[in-house]
Short mmCIF file of C-alpha atoms in Angstrom, two decimals:
data_model
loop_
_atom_site.label_atom_id
_atom_site.label_comp_id
_atom_site.label_asym_id
_atom_site.label_seq_id
_atom_site.Cartn_x
_atom_site.Cartn_y
_atom_site.Cartn_z
CA UNK A 1 -8.86 -22.75 -6.74
CA UNK A 2 -8.77 -20.65 -4.07
CA UNK A 3 -6.33 -17.76 -3.49
CA UNK A 4 -5.47 -15.56 -0.44
CA UNK A 5 -4.59 -11.97 -2.12
CA UNK A 6 -2.66 -9.73 0.28
CA UNK A 7 -0.03 -6.63 -0.39
CA UNK A 8 1.83 -3.81 1.26
CA UNK A 9 2.78 -5.57 4.55
CA UNK A 10 5.29 -2.73 5.19
CA UNK A 11 7.27 -4.90 7.44
CA UNK A 12 9.47 -3.00 9.48
CA UNK A 13 7.36 0.58 9.56
CA UNK A 14 7.51 3.18 12.12
CA UNK A 15 4.37 5.14 12.16
CA UNK A 16 4.94 8.64 14.38
CA UNK A 17 7.95 7.21 16.01
CA UNK A 18 5.96 4.00 17.07
CA UNK A 19 7.60 0.43 15.76
CA UNK A 20 4.76 -1.43 14.10
CA UNK A 21 6.69 -4.84 14.54
CA UNK A 22 4.45 -6.32 17.00
CA UNK A 23 1.22 -5.18 15.52
CA UNK A 24 2.49 -6.98 12.12
CA UNK A 25 3.53 -10.32 13.70
CA UNK A 26 0.10 -10.03 15.50
CA UNK A 27 -1.57 -9.29 12.18
CA UNK A 28 0.17 -11.80 10.33
CA UNK A 29 -0.84 -14.41 12.85
CA UNK A 30 -4.05 -13.64 12.54
CA UNK A 31 -3.47 -14.02 8.68
CA UNK A 32 -2.17 -17.61 9.29
CA UNK A 33 -5.42 -18.20 11.24
CA UNK A 34 -7.77 -17.17 8.22
CA UNK A 35 -5.98 -19.08 5.80
CA UNK A 36 -5.84 -22.69 8.13
CA UNK A 37 -9.83 -21.74 7.99
CA UNK A 38 -10.05 -20.86 4.43
CA UNK A 39 -7.64 -24.08 3.46
CA UNK A 40 -6.32 -22.32 -0.16
CA UNK A 41 -4.13 -23.43 -2.57
CA UNK A 42 -2.31 -20.24 -3.05
CA UNK A 43 -1.69 -16.87 -1.07
CA UNK A 44 -0.52 -13.59 -3.13
CA UNK A 45 1.74 -10.98 -1.69
CA UNK A 46 1.95 -8.26 -4.14
CA UNK A 47 4.62 -6.29 -3.37
CA UNK A 48 5.87 -3.83 -0.78
CA UNK A 49 6.81 -6.65 1.59
CA UNK A 50 8.92 -4.24 3.23
CA UNK A 51 8.51 -0.62 4.38
CA UNK A 52 12.65 0.19 3.17
CA UNK A 53 14.95 -1.05 0.40
CA UNK A 54 17.06 -2.02 3.29
CA UNK A 55 14.87 -3.55 6.15
CA UNK A 56 16.13 -3.76 9.60
CA UNK A 57 16.82 -7.38 10.62
CA UNK A 58 13.90 -7.99 12.96
CA UNK A 59 11.56 -6.98 9.79
CA UNK A 60 13.75 -9.59 7.84
CA UNK A 61 13.35 -11.93 10.40
CA UNK A 62 9.51 -11.44 10.97
CA UNK A 63 8.63 -12.13 7.10
CA UNK A 64 10.99 -15.29 7.25
CA UNK A 65 9.07 -16.62 9.99
CA UNK A 66 6.06 -15.80 8.11
CA UNK A 67 7.15 -17.59 4.71
CA UNK A 68 8.09 -20.60 6.86
CA UNK A 69 4.61 -21.26 8.04
CA UNK A 70 3.03 -20.50 4.77
CA UNK A 71 5.62 -22.96 3.57
CA UNK A 72 4.77 -25.49 6.08
CA UNK A 73 1.34 -25.82 4.93
CA UNK A 74 2.04 -26.58 1.52
CA UNK A 75 0.91 -23.81 -0.13
CA UNK A 76 1.98 -22.04 -3.47
CA UNK A 77 2.94 -18.59 -2.30
CA UNK A 78 4.18 -15.86 -4.86
CA UNK A 79 5.35 -12.81 -3.94
CA UNK A 80 6.74 -9.59 -5.68
CA UNK A 81 8.59 -6.70 -5.22
CA UNK A 82 6.97 -3.38 -4.60
CA UNK A 83 8.49 0.62 -4.85
CA UNK A 84 9.52 0.42 -0.97
CA UNK A 85 11.35 -3.08 -1.46
CA UNK A 86 14.76 -3.43 -3.42
CA UNK A 87 13.82 -5.95 -6.09
CA UNK A 88 17.29 -7.69 -5.87
CA UNK A 89 16.65 -8.62 -2.25
CA UNK A 90 13.27 -10.17 -2.57
CA UNK A 91 14.92 -12.22 -5.59
CA UNK A 92 17.29 -13.96 -3.48
CA UNK A 93 17.27 -17.47 -3.16
CA UNK A 94 14.11 -17.59 -5.68
CA UNK A 95 15.66 -20.51 -7.52
CA UNK A 96 15.83 -22.46 -4.31
CA UNK A 97 12.73 -21.42 -3.07
CA UNK A 98 10.93 -22.25 -6.11
CA UNK A 99 10.87 -26.04 -5.30
CA UNK A 100 9.31 -25.41 -2.07
CA UNK A 101 6.54 -23.58 -3.70
CA UNK A 102 7.42 -20.39 -2.71
CA UNK A 103 7.93 -18.61 -5.61
CA UNK A 104 9.86 -14.79 -5.21
CA UNK A 105 9.50 -12.48 -8.30
CA UNK A 106 13.07 -12.19 -10.26
CA UNK A 107 14.51 -8.72 -11.10
CA UNK A 108 12.51 -7.53 -14.38
CA UNK A 109 14.53 -8.51 -17.14
CA UNK A 110 11.98 -8.21 -20.24
CA UNK A 111 10.41 -11.42 -20.18
CA UNK A 112 7.75 -12.33 -17.32
CA UNK A 113 7.30 -16.39 -17.72
CA UNK A 114 4.10 -17.86 -16.02
CA UNK A 115 4.13 -20.13 -13.27
CA UNK A 116 1.10 -22.55 -13.98
CA UNK A 117 -0.74 -24.43 -11.40
CA UNK A 118 -3.83 -26.86 -12.52
CA UNK A 119 -7.14 -27.66 -10.94
CA UNK A 120 -10.38 -29.87 -12.01
CA UNK A 121 -10.86 -26.44 -14.45
CA UNK A 122 -7.59 -26.83 -16.25
CA UNK A 123 -4.52 -24.42 -16.25
CA UNK A 124 -3.99 -21.35 -14.27
CA UNK A 125 -1.28 -19.26 -15.44
CA UNK A 126 0.35 -16.94 -12.68
CA UNK A 127 2.31 -13.93 -14.16
CA UNK A 128 4.65 -12.35 -11.78
CA UNK A 129 5.28 -8.33 -12.62
CA UNK A 130 7.25 -6.48 -10.23
CA UNK A 131 7.15 -2.58 -9.65
CA UNK A 132 8.42 -1.33 -12.79
CA UNK A 133 8.58 2.23 -14.39
CA UNK A 134 9.07 3.26 -17.96
CA UNK A 135 13.03 3.54 -17.83
CA UNK A 136 13.16 -0.25 -16.36
CA UNK A 137 10.81 -1.49 -19.41
CA UNK A 138 12.40 0.48 -22.70
CA UNK A 139 16.05 -1.12 -21.79
CA UNK A 140 14.68 -4.70 -23.26
CA UNK A 141 12.05 -3.00 -26.15
CA UNK A 142 14.72 -1.55 -28.37
CA UNK A 143 12.78 0.86 -30.78
CA UNK A 144 9.46 0.40 -29.02
CA UNK A 145 9.76 3.50 -26.57
CA UNK A 146 6.96 3.78 -23.72
CA UNK A 147 6.66 7.30 -22.73
CA UNK A 148 4.24 6.59 -19.93
CA UNK A 149 3.44 4.35 -17.11
CA UNK A 150 0.52 2.69 -19.10
CA UNK A 151 2.52 2.28 -22.30
CA UNK A 152 5.31 0.48 -20.28
CA UNK A 153 2.80 -1.95 -18.55
CA UNK A 154 1.70 -2.93 -21.99
CA UNK A 155 4.58 -3.56 -23.45
CA UNK A 156 5.16 -5.81 -20.79
CA UNK A 157 1.48 -7.54 -21.00
CA UNK A 158 1.75 -8.01 -24.82
CA UNK A 159 4.76 -9.57 -24.82
CA UNK A 160 3.44 -12.21 -22.49
CA UNK A 161 1.31 -13.50 -25.40
CA UNK A 162 -1.57 -14.68 -23.21
CA UNK A 163 -3.87 -17.85 -24.14
CA UNK A 164 -7.14 -16.10 -23.49
CA UNK A 165 -8.77 -19.60 -23.45
CA UNK A 166 -7.01 -19.93 -20.39
CA UNK A 167 -7.37 -18.27 -16.81
CA UNK A 168 -4.65 -15.86 -16.08
CA UNK A 169 -3.30 -14.26 -13.06
CA UNK A 170 -1.74 -11.06 -12.78
CA UNK A 171 0.19 -10.17 -9.53
CA UNK A 172 1.49 -6.51 -10.25
CA UNK A 173 2.62 -3.21 -7.79
CA UNK A 174 1.21 -0.09 -9.80
CA UNK A 175 -1.24 3.05 -9.37
CA UNK A 176 -4.15 2.08 -11.34
CA UNK A 177 -5.74 5.35 -12.29
CA UNK A 178 -8.91 6.49 -10.18
CA UNK A 179 -7.73 4.74 -7.11
CA UNK A 180 -8.47 6.17 -3.73
CA UNK A 181 -4.72 7.12 -2.18
CA UNK A 182 -4.04 7.28 1.61
CA UNK A 183 -1.68 9.58 3.18
CA UNK A 184 1.01 6.94 4.05
CA UNK A 185 1.32 6.39 -0.35
CA UNK A 186 3.89 8.14 -1.77
CA UNK A 187 2.48 10.57 -4.18
CA UNK A 188 4.26 10.87 -7.56
CA UNK A 189 4.91 13.52 -9.63
CA UNK A 190 1.87 15.15 -11.21
CA UNK A 191 0.16 11.28 -11.24
CA UNK A 192 2.73 10.31 -13.86
CA UNK A 193 2.64 7.00 -12.25
CA UNK A 194 -0.87 6.16 -13.49
CA UNK A 195 -1.59 2.94 -15.22
CA UNK A 196 -4.84 2.79 -17.30
CA UNK A 197 -7.16 -0.24 -16.21
CA UNK A 198 -7.71 -1.56 -19.86
CA UNK A 199 -4.05 -2.78 -20.22
CA UNK A 200 -5.47 -5.75 -17.86
CA UNK A 201 -8.64 -6.01 -19.95
CA UNK A 202 -7.40 -10.22 -20.80
CA UNK A 203 -6.86 -11.20 -17.12
CA UNK A 204 -9.43 -13.09 -15.27
CA UNK A 205 -7.66 -11.74 -11.60
CA UNK A 206 -5.65 -9.17 -11.38
CA UNK A 207 -3.76 -8.64 -7.83
CA UNK A 208 -2.66 -5.31 -7.13
CA UNK A 209 -0.44 -3.86 -4.18
CA UNK A 210 0.70 -0.57 -4.01
CA UNK A 211 -2.52 1.26 -2.55
CA UNK A 212 -3.12 1.02 0.83
CA UNK A 213 -7.00 1.34 0.31
CA UNK A 214 -8.92 -2.13 -0.62
CA UNK A 215 -10.97 -1.08 -3.44
CA UNK A 216 -11.58 -2.73 -7.26
CA UNK A 217 -10.55 -0.95 -10.17
CA UNK A 218 -13.21 -0.75 -12.68
CA UNK A 219 -13.77 -4.51 -12.97
CA UNK A 220 -14.39 -6.45 -9.74
CA UNK A 221 -11.66 -8.44 -10.38
CA UNK A 222 -9.29 -5.93 -10.93
CA UNK A 223 -8.43 -5.43 -6.72
CA UNK A 224 -5.88 -3.80 -4.50
CA UNK A 225 -6.36 -5.74 -1.22
CA UNK A 226 -4.95 -3.00 0.79
CA UNK A 227 -2.71 -2.99 3.81
CA UNK A 228 -3.03 -5.34 6.43
CA UNK A 229 -2.77 -2.70 9.17
CA UNK A 230 -3.68 1.06 9.01
CA UNK A 231 -0.55 3.21 8.45
CA UNK A 232 -1.84 6.97 8.50
CA UNK A 233 -4.98 8.65 10.71
CA UNK A 234 -6.44 8.94 7.02
CA UNK A 235 -7.26 5.22 6.80
CA UNK A 236 -9.06 5.40 10.63
CA UNK A 237 -12.78 4.78 9.09
CA UNK A 238 -11.07 2.28 6.43
CA UNK A 239 -11.97 -1.64 7.64
CA UNK A 240 -8.95 -3.67 6.71
CA UNK A 241 -9.74 -7.57 5.10
CA UNK A 242 -7.76 -10.47 3.60
CA UNK A 243 -9.45 -10.99 -0.07
CA UNK A 244 -10.23 -14.49 -0.78
CA UNK A 245 -10.40 -15.25 -4.54
CA UNK A 246 -12.28 -18.51 -5.59
CA UNK A 247 -11.15 -19.30 -9.03
CA UNK A 248 -13.68 -21.69 -10.85
CA UNK A 249 -14.46 -21.99 -14.65
CA UNK A 250 -12.95 -19.25 -17.07
CA UNK A 251 -14.91 -16.33 -16.29
CA UNK A 252 -16.21 -17.88 -12.86
CA UNK A 253 -14.44 -15.77 -10.04
CA UNK A 254 -16.19 -15.19 -6.52
CA UNK A 255 -14.51 -13.17 -4.05
CA UNK A 256 -15.26 -12.79 -0.13
CA UNK A 257 -13.54 -10.21 2.17
CA UNK A 258 -12.49 -11.34 5.68
CA UNK A 259 -11.90 -8.43 8.16
CA UNK A 260 -8.63 -8.08 10.32
CA UNK A 261 -8.45 -7.04 13.60
CA UNK A 262 -5.74 -5.45 14.71
CA UNK A 263 -3.80 -5.49 18.22
CA UNK A 264 -4.21 -1.32 18.44
CA UNK A 265 -6.63 0.31 15.86
CA UNK A 266 -5.84 4.21 14.90
CA UNK A 267 -8.21 6.46 16.37
CA UNK A 268 -8.76 9.93 15.97
CA UNK A 269 -10.93 11.68 19.02
CA UNK A 270 -11.69 15.66 19.68
CA UNK A 271 -12.79 17.38 22.59
CA UNK A 272 -11.51 19.74 25.34
CA UNK A 273 -8.93 18.59 27.54
CA UNK A 274 -11.22 18.25 30.60
CA UNK A 275 -13.25 16.05 28.67
CA UNK A 276 -11.12 13.81 26.95
CA UNK A 277 -9.53 12.72 30.53
CA UNK A 278 -13.37 12.12 31.83
CA UNK A 279 -13.57 8.26 32.82
CA UNK A 280 -16.84 8.58 31.46
CA UNK A 281 -15.22 9.61 27.91
CA UNK A 282 -13.10 6.47 27.53
CA UNK A 283 -14.41 3.70 29.54
CA UNK A 284 -16.29 0.93 27.73
CA UNK A 285 -13.83 2.16 25.24
CA UNK A 286 -10.62 0.86 23.35
CA UNK A 287 -8.80 4.31 23.65
CA UNK A 288 -6.49 3.60 26.31
CA UNK A 289 -4.72 1.14 24.29
CA UNK A 290 -5.41 2.54 20.48
CA UNK A 291 -3.06 4.33 19.03
CA UNK A 292 -4.51 7.70 19.08
CA UNK A 293 -4.48 11.19 17.37
CA UNK A 294 -6.31 13.80 19.51
CA UNK A 295 -7.56 17.20 18.91
CA UNK A 296 -8.12 19.19 21.62
CA UNK A 297 -10.99 22.31 21.28
CA UNK A 298 -9.67 24.39 24.49
CA UNK A 299 -8.96 27.97 23.34
CA UNK A 300 -5.79 28.10 25.69
CA UNK A 301 -2.85 25.76 25.00
CA UNK A 302 -2.77 22.79 27.66
CA UNK A 303 0.79 23.20 29.29
CA UNK A 304 2.81 19.79 28.39
CA UNK A 305 -0.76 18.42 27.41
CA UNK A 306 0.81 15.29 25.68
CA UNK A 307 2.62 14.06 28.48
CA UNK A 308 -0.68 14.80 30.71
CA UNK A 309 -2.71 13.08 28.47
CA UNK A 310 -0.31 9.94 27.95
CA UNK A 311 -1.14 9.28 32.00
CA UNK A 312 -4.66 7.97 30.68
CA UNK A 313 -3.67 7.45 26.78
CA UNK A 314 -0.18 5.60 26.91
CA UNK A 315 -0.28 5.44 22.79
CA UNK A 316 -0.80 8.86 21.83
CA UNK A 317 0.66 9.22 18.02
CA UNK A 318 -0.61 13.34 17.41
CA UNK A 319 -1.84 16.01 19.12
CA UNK A 320 -3.53 18.95 17.46
CA UNK A 321 -5.68 21.64 18.26
CA UNK A 322 -8.88 23.11 16.62
CA UNK A 323 -9.81 26.53 18.11
CA UNK A 324 -9.91 29.97 16.72
CA UNK A 325 -6.44 30.67 16.80
CA UNK A 326 -5.67 27.64 14.74
CA UNK A 327 -8.54 27.97 12.52
CA UNK A 328 -7.38 31.37 11.39
CA UNK A 329 -3.97 30.32 10.91
CA UNK A 330 -5.82 27.64 8.60
CA UNK A 331 -7.24 30.74 6.41
CA UNK A 332 -3.63 32.21 5.94
CA UNK A 333 -2.38 32.04 2.11
CA UNK A 334 -0.61 29.18 1.70
CA UNK A 335 -0.30 25.48 0.36
CA UNK A 336 -3.41 23.71 1.25
CA UNK A 337 -3.60 20.03 1.58
CA UNK A 338 0.16 19.44 1.36
CA UNK A 339 -0.01 15.92 2.02
CA UNK A 340 -2.02 14.92 -0.63
CA UNK A 341 -0.70 16.96 -3.55
CA UNK A 342 2.47 16.03 -5.63
CA UNK A 343 5.55 18.06 -5.99
CA UNK A 344 4.62 19.60 -9.54
CA UNK A 345 1.00 20.62 -7.91
CA UNK A 346 2.51 22.48 -5.01
CA UNK A 347 5.31 24.17 -7.13
CA UNK A 348 1.86 25.24 -9.28
CA UNK A 349 0.24 26.42 -6.38
CA UNK A 350 3.42 28.29 -5.30
CA UNK A 351 3.64 29.83 -8.74
CA UNK A 352 0.29 31.25 -8.93
CA UNK A 353 0.45 32.96 -5.19
CA UNK A 354 3.92 34.36 -6.40
CA UNK A 355 2.77 35.63 -9.87
CA UNK A 356 -0.98 35.65 -10.15
CA UNK A 357 -0.90 33.67 -13.19
CA UNK A 358 -1.04 29.92 -13.72
CA UNK A 359 1.95 28.09 -14.66
CA UNK A 360 1.89 27.53 -18.45
CA UNK A 361 1.84 23.95 -20.01
CA UNK A 362 5.26 24.70 -21.79
CA UNK A 363 6.84 25.77 -17.77
CA UNK A 364 4.68 22.79 -16.57
CA UNK A 365 6.59 20.33 -18.50
CA UNK A 366 9.91 21.90 -18.12
CA UNK A 367 9.21 22.01 -14.20
CA UNK A 368 7.67 18.22 -14.13
CA UNK A 369 10.87 16.92 -15.84
CA UNK A 370 13.35 18.27 -13.13
CA UNK A 371 11.16 16.94 -10.79
CA UNK A 372 10.97 13.89 -11.90
CA UNK A 373 14.97 13.64 -12.25
CA UNK A 374 15.23 14.28 -8.83
CA UNK A 375 12.61 11.72 -7.97
CA UNK A 376 14.91 9.19 -9.83
CA UNK A 377 18.21 10.13 -8.27
CA UNK A 378 16.71 10.37 -4.95
CA UNK A 379 15.02 6.42 -5.24
#
């Protein structure tokens, strides 16, 4: 059976004030074209369909059109909710859509029943596990409290009672320990959302969502497909792709990665103002249409630089300076690498700079619990 693995569409996302809806429509059409070329029997969307729990109407309409195009191709489609989605909204109408071969994950209620398909090699069991936290799981497993994300996912997987003589696929949306994050992902408190990949050992393929960079997690068959578009400049050098999974007999899984070309790329360029506005700099490039992060190296700030640069580069998203002044400011004591640190890590750094000693384990646990409670209430 040939399967297309997608995730983290984040439909409706705005990046640095720019709506990405046209770019998303463009890339979803590209994905449809790849599906027509590859002729799969199933398509997986492993969570974060939308960028927000309450997506704008244009986002819902775009996903509806995409699902309709998939359904017309007589595919089996599996969609789960991610941490950015409303589980209830993704589940809405699932019992009706099941009949058309579009399976939307229900809100987690303790049991995960497989959708069973068959091919010439026998049964293929698809288990759909939406994004869950230990608090979601514990209410259904009285007397078996999970204290971590790993324990929570293990409880759910053990309860599936897998028939390991058959082929089993898990679709889930979690952060697997050791995965490489990007700036566009939410960072949880002190890595508390980590799930050890060992809990997936009995699956023949694990279609992961949540991390935006395509990658494996230990075994080749435990994979993040990544986002179809770049959603931060930390991903500027990443190559986005569609993951094609070929499931043959038990233990026989082949993977192919088909590159995706966006309507507008995310690109970082650097130089003096005069260099960057020179025709020689941008001719024979796509810079004039790309989404840009421009870093100027002029020692003096250029008055109204971003407006002037937009005459040439209409899609500037971000403008910085790299010169003697900014490098000096970067050496001033303060929180470093803020975007890639969890709230607990930032507090630890602040505490050490204020008092000259590291935060004790007891205080770290106390502060971590407070931050976790704030995080839970915010969501």
